[in-house]
PDB file of C-alpha atoms in Angstrom:
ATOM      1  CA  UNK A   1      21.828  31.772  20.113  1.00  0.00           C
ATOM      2  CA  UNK A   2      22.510  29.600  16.984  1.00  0.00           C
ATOM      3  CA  UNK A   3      21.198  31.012  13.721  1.00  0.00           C
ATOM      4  CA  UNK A   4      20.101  28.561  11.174  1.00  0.00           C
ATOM      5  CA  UNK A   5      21.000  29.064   7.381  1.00  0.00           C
ATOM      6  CA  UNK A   6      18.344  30.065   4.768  1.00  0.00           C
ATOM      7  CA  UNK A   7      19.083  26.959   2.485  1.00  0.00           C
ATOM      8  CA  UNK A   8      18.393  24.577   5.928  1.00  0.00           C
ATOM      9  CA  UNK A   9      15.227  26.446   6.417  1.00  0.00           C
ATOM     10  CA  UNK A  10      14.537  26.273   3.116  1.00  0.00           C
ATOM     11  CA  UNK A  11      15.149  22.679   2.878  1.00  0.00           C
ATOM     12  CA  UNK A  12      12.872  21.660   6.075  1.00  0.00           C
ATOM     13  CA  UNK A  13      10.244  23.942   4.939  1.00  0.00           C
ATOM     14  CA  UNK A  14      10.139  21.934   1.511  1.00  0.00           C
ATOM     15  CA  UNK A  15      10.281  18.357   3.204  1.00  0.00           C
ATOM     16  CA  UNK A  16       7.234  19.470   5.152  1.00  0.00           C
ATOM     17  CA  UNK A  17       5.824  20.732   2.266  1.00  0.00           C
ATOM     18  CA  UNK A  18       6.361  17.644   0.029  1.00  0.00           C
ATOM     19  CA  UNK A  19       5.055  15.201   3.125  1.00  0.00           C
ATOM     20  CA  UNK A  20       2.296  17.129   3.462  1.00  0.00           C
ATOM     21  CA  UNK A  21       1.284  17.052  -0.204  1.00  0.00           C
ATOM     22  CA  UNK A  22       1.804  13.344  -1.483  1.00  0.00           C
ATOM     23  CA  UNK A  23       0.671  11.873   2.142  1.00  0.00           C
ATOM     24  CA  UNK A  24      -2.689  12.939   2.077  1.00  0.00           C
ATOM     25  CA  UNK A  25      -4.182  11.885  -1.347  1.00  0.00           C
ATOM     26  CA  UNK A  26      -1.233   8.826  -1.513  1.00  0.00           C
ATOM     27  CA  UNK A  27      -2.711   5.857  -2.422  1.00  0.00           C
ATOM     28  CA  UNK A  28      -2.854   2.817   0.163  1.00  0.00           C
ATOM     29  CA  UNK A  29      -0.575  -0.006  -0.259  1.00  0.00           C
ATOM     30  CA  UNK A  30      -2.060  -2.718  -2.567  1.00  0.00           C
ATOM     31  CA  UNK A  31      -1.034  -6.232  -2.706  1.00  0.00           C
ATOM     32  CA  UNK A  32      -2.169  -9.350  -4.956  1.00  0.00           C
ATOM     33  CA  UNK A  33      -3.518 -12.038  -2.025  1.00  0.00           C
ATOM     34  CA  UNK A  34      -5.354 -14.852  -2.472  1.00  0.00           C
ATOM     35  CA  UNK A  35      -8.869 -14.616  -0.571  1.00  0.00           C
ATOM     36  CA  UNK A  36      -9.349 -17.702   1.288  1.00  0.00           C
ATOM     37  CA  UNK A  37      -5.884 -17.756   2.862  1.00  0.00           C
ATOM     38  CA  UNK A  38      -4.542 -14.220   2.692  1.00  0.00           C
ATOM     39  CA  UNK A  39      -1.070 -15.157   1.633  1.00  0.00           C
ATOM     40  CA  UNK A  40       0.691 -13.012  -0.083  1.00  0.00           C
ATOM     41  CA  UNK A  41       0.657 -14.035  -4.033  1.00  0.00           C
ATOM     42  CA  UNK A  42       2.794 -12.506  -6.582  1.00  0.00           C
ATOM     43  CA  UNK A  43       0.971  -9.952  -8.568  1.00  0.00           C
ATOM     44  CA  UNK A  44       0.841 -11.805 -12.007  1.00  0.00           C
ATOM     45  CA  UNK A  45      -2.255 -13.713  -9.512  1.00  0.00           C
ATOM     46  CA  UNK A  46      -3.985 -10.446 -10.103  1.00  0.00           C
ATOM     47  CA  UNK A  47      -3.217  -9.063 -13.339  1.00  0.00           C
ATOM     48  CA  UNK A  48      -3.580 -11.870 -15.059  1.00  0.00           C
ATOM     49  CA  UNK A  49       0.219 -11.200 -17.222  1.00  0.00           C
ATOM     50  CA  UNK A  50      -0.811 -14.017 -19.438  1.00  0.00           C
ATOM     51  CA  UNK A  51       0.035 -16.708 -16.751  1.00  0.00           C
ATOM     52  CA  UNK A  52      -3.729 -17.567 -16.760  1.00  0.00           C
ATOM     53  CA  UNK A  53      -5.992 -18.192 -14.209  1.00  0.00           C
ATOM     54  CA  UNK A  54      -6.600 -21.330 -11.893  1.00  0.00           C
ATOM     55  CA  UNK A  55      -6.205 -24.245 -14.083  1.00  0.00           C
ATOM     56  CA  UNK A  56      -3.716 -23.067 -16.673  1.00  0.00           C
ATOM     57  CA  UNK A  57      -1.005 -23.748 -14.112  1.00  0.00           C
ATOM     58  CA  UNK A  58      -1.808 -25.041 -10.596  1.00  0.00           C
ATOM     59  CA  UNK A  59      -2.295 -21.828  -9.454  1.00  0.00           C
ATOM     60  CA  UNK A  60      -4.678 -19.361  -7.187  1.00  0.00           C
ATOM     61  CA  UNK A  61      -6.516 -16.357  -8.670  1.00  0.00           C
ATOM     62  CA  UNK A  62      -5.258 -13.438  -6.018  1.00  0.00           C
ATOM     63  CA  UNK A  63      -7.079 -10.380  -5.091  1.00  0.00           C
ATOM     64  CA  UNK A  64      -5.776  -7.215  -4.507  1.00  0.00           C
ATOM     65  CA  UNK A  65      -5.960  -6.185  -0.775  1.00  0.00           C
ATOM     66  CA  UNK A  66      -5.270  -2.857   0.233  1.00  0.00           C
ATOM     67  CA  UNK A  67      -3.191  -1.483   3.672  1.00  0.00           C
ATOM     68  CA  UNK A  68      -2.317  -3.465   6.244  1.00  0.00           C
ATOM     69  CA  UNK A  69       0.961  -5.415   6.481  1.00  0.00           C
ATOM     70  CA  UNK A  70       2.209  -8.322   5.912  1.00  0.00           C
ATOM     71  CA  UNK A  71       3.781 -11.038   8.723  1.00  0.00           C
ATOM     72  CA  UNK A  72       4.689 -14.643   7.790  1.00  0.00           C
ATOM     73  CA  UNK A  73       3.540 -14.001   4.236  1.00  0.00           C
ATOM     74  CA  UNK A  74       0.071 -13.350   5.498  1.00  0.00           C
ATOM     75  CA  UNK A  75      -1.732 -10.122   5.406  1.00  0.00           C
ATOM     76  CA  UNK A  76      -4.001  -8.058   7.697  1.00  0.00           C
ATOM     77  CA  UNK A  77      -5.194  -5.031   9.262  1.00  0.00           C
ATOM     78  CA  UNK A  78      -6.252  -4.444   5.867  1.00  0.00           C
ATOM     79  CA  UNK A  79      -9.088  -4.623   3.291  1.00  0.00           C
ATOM     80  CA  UNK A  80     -10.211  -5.822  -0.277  1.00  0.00           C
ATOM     81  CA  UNK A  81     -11.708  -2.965  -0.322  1.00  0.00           C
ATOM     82  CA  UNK A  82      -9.781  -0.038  -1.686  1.00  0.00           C
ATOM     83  CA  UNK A  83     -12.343   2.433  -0.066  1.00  0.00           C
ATOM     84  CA  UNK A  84     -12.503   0.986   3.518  1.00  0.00           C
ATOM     85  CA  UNK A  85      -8.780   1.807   3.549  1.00  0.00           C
ATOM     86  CA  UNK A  86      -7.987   5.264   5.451  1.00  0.00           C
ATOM     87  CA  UNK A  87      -4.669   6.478   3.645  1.00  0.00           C
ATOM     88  CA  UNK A  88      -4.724   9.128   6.847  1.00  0.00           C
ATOM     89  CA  UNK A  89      -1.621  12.203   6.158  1.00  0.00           C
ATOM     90  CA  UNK A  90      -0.872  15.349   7.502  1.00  0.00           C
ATOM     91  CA  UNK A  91      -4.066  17.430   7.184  1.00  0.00           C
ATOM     92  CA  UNK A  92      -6.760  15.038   6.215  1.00  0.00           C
ATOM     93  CA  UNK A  93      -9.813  14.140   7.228  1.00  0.00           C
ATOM     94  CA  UNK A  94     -10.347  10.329   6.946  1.00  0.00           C
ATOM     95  CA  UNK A  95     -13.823   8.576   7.451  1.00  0.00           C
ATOM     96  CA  UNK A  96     -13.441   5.169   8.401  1.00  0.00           C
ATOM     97  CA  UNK A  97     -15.042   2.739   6.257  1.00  0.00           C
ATOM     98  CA  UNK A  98     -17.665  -0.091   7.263  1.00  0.00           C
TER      99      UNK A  98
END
Protein backbone atom coordinates (compact mmCIF):
# COMPACT_ATOMS: atom_id res chain seq x y z
CA UNK A 1 0.00 0.00 0.00
CA UNK A 2 1.08 3.51 -1.22
CA UNK A 3 1.75 6.04 1.52
CA UNK A 4 0.98 9.58 0.73
CA UNK A 5 3.43 12.45 1.82
CA UNK A 6 2.56 14.91 4.67
CA UNK A 7 3.03 18.07 2.40
CA UNK A 8 0.25 16.27 -0.26
CA UNK A 9 -1.99 15.76 2.65
CA UNK A 10 -1.33 18.87 3.79
CA UNK A 11 -1.95 20.50 0.58
CA UNK A 12 -5.51 18.69 -0.12
CA UNK A 13 -6.51 19.29 3.35
CA UNK A 14 -5.92 23.17 2.72
CA UNK A 15 -7.71 23.22 -0.81
CA UNK A 16 -10.69 21.75 0.99
CA UNK A 17 -10.31 24.04 3.55
CA UNK A 18 -10.02 27.20 1.37
CA UNK A 19 -13.21 25.87 -0.94
CA UNK A 20 -15.02 25.38 1.87
CA UNK A 21 -14.45 28.84 3.34
CA UNK A 22 -14.78 31.44 0.38
CA UNK A 23 -17.69 29.19 -1.35
CA UNK A 24 -20.15 29.56 1.14
CA UNK A 25 -20.42 33.34 1.96
CA UNK A 26 -18.90 34.13 -1.93
CA UNK A 27 -20.82 36.56 -3.44
CA UNK A 28 -23.02 35.66 -6.65
CA UNK A 29 -21.88 36.72 -9.96
CA UNK A 30 -23.16 40.26 -10.84
CA UNK A 31 -23.45 41.67 -14.21
CA UNK A 32 -24.59 45.24 -15.62
CA UNK A 33 -27.83 44.17 -18.07
CA UNK A 34 -30.18 46.21 -19.41
CA UNK A 35 -33.85 45.26 -18.10
CA UNK A 36 -36.06 45.10 -20.98
CA UNK A 37 -33.76 42.95 -23.12
CA UNK A 38 -31.33 41.25 -20.76
CA UNK A 39 -28.28 41.77 -22.88
CA UNK A 40 -25.36 41.93 -21.43
CA UNK A 41 -24.17 45.82 -21.12
CA UNK A 42 -20.81 46.88 -20.12
CA UNK A 43 -20.69 47.92 -16.56
CA UNK A 44 -20.07 51.75 -17.04
CA UNK A 45 -24.35 51.12 -17.89
CA UNK A 46 -24.46 50.62 -14.18
CA UNK A 47 -22.04 52.66 -12.46
CA UNK A 48 -22.63 55.46 -14.12
CA UNK A 49 -18.31 56.17 -14.74
CA UNK A 50 -19.28 59.56 -15.95
CA UNK A 51 -20.55 58.19 -19.37
CA UNK A 52 -24.05 59.45 -18.30
CA UNK A 53 -27.20 58.02 -18.49
CA UNK A 54 -29.72 57.51 -21.49
CA UNK A 55 -29.52 60.59 -23.46
CA UNK A 56 -25.96 61.76 -22.91
CA UNK A 57 -24.91 59.20 -25.50
CA UNK A 58 -27.44 56.88 -27.22
CA UNK A 59 -27.20 54.61 -24.64
CA UNK A 60 -29.28 52.11 -22.12
CA UNK A 61 -29.22 52.53 -18.32
CA UNK A 62 -28.20 48.66 -17.25
CA UNK A 63 -29.06 46.94 -14.12
CA UNK A 64 -27.10 44.76 -12.27
CA UNK A 65 -28.39 41.11 -12.40
CA UNK A 66 -27.05 38.62 -10.25
CA UNK A 67 -26.18 34.55 -11.09
CA UNK A 68 -27.15 32.97 -13.89
CA UNK A 69 -25.13 32.85 -17.14
CA UNK A 70 -24.84 34.32 -19.98
CA UNK A 71 -25.56 32.69 -23.80
CA UNK A 72 -25.66 34.86 -26.96
CA UNK A 73 -25.00 37.94 -24.85
CA UNK A 74 -28.22 37.36 -23.03
CA UNK A 75 -28.61 36.46 -19.47
CA UNK A 76 -30.74 34.09 -17.34
CA UNK A 77 -31.33 31.69 -14.71
CA UNK A 78 -30.68 34.63 -12.74
CA UNK A 79 -32.13 37.61 -10.80
CA UNK A 80 -32.07 41.50 -10.24
CA UNK A 81 -32.34 40.64 -7.14
CA UNK A 82 -29.15 40.11 -5.22
CA UNK A 83 -31.13 38.22 -2.42
CA UNK A 84 -33.19 35.77 -4.59
CA UNK A 85 -29.75 34.52 -5.67
CA UNK A 86 -28.64 31.18 -3.72
CA UNK A 87 -24.69 31.46 -3.76
CA UNK A 88 -25.09 27.53 -2.45
CA UNK A 89 -21.12 26.08 -1.16
CA UNK A 90 -19.94 23.37 0.72
CA UNK A 91 -21.81 23.48 4.05
CA UNK A 92 -24.54 25.99 3.61
CA UNK A 93 -27.85 26.20 4.02
CA UNK A 94 -29.50 28.23 1.18
CA UNK A 95 -33.26 29.35 1.22
CA UNK A 96 -34.49 29.92 -2.07
CA UNK A 97 -35.83 33.21 -2.72
CA UNK A 98 -39.44 34.17 -4.13
Amino acid sequence: MRRLRSSTVVLGGMGVLAAAITSCGSEPDKRCVDPVTREELPNYRCDGGGRGDDDDDGGTRGSYYYGGSVRDRKVGGGSFDKTAVDTGGFGCSGSSGG
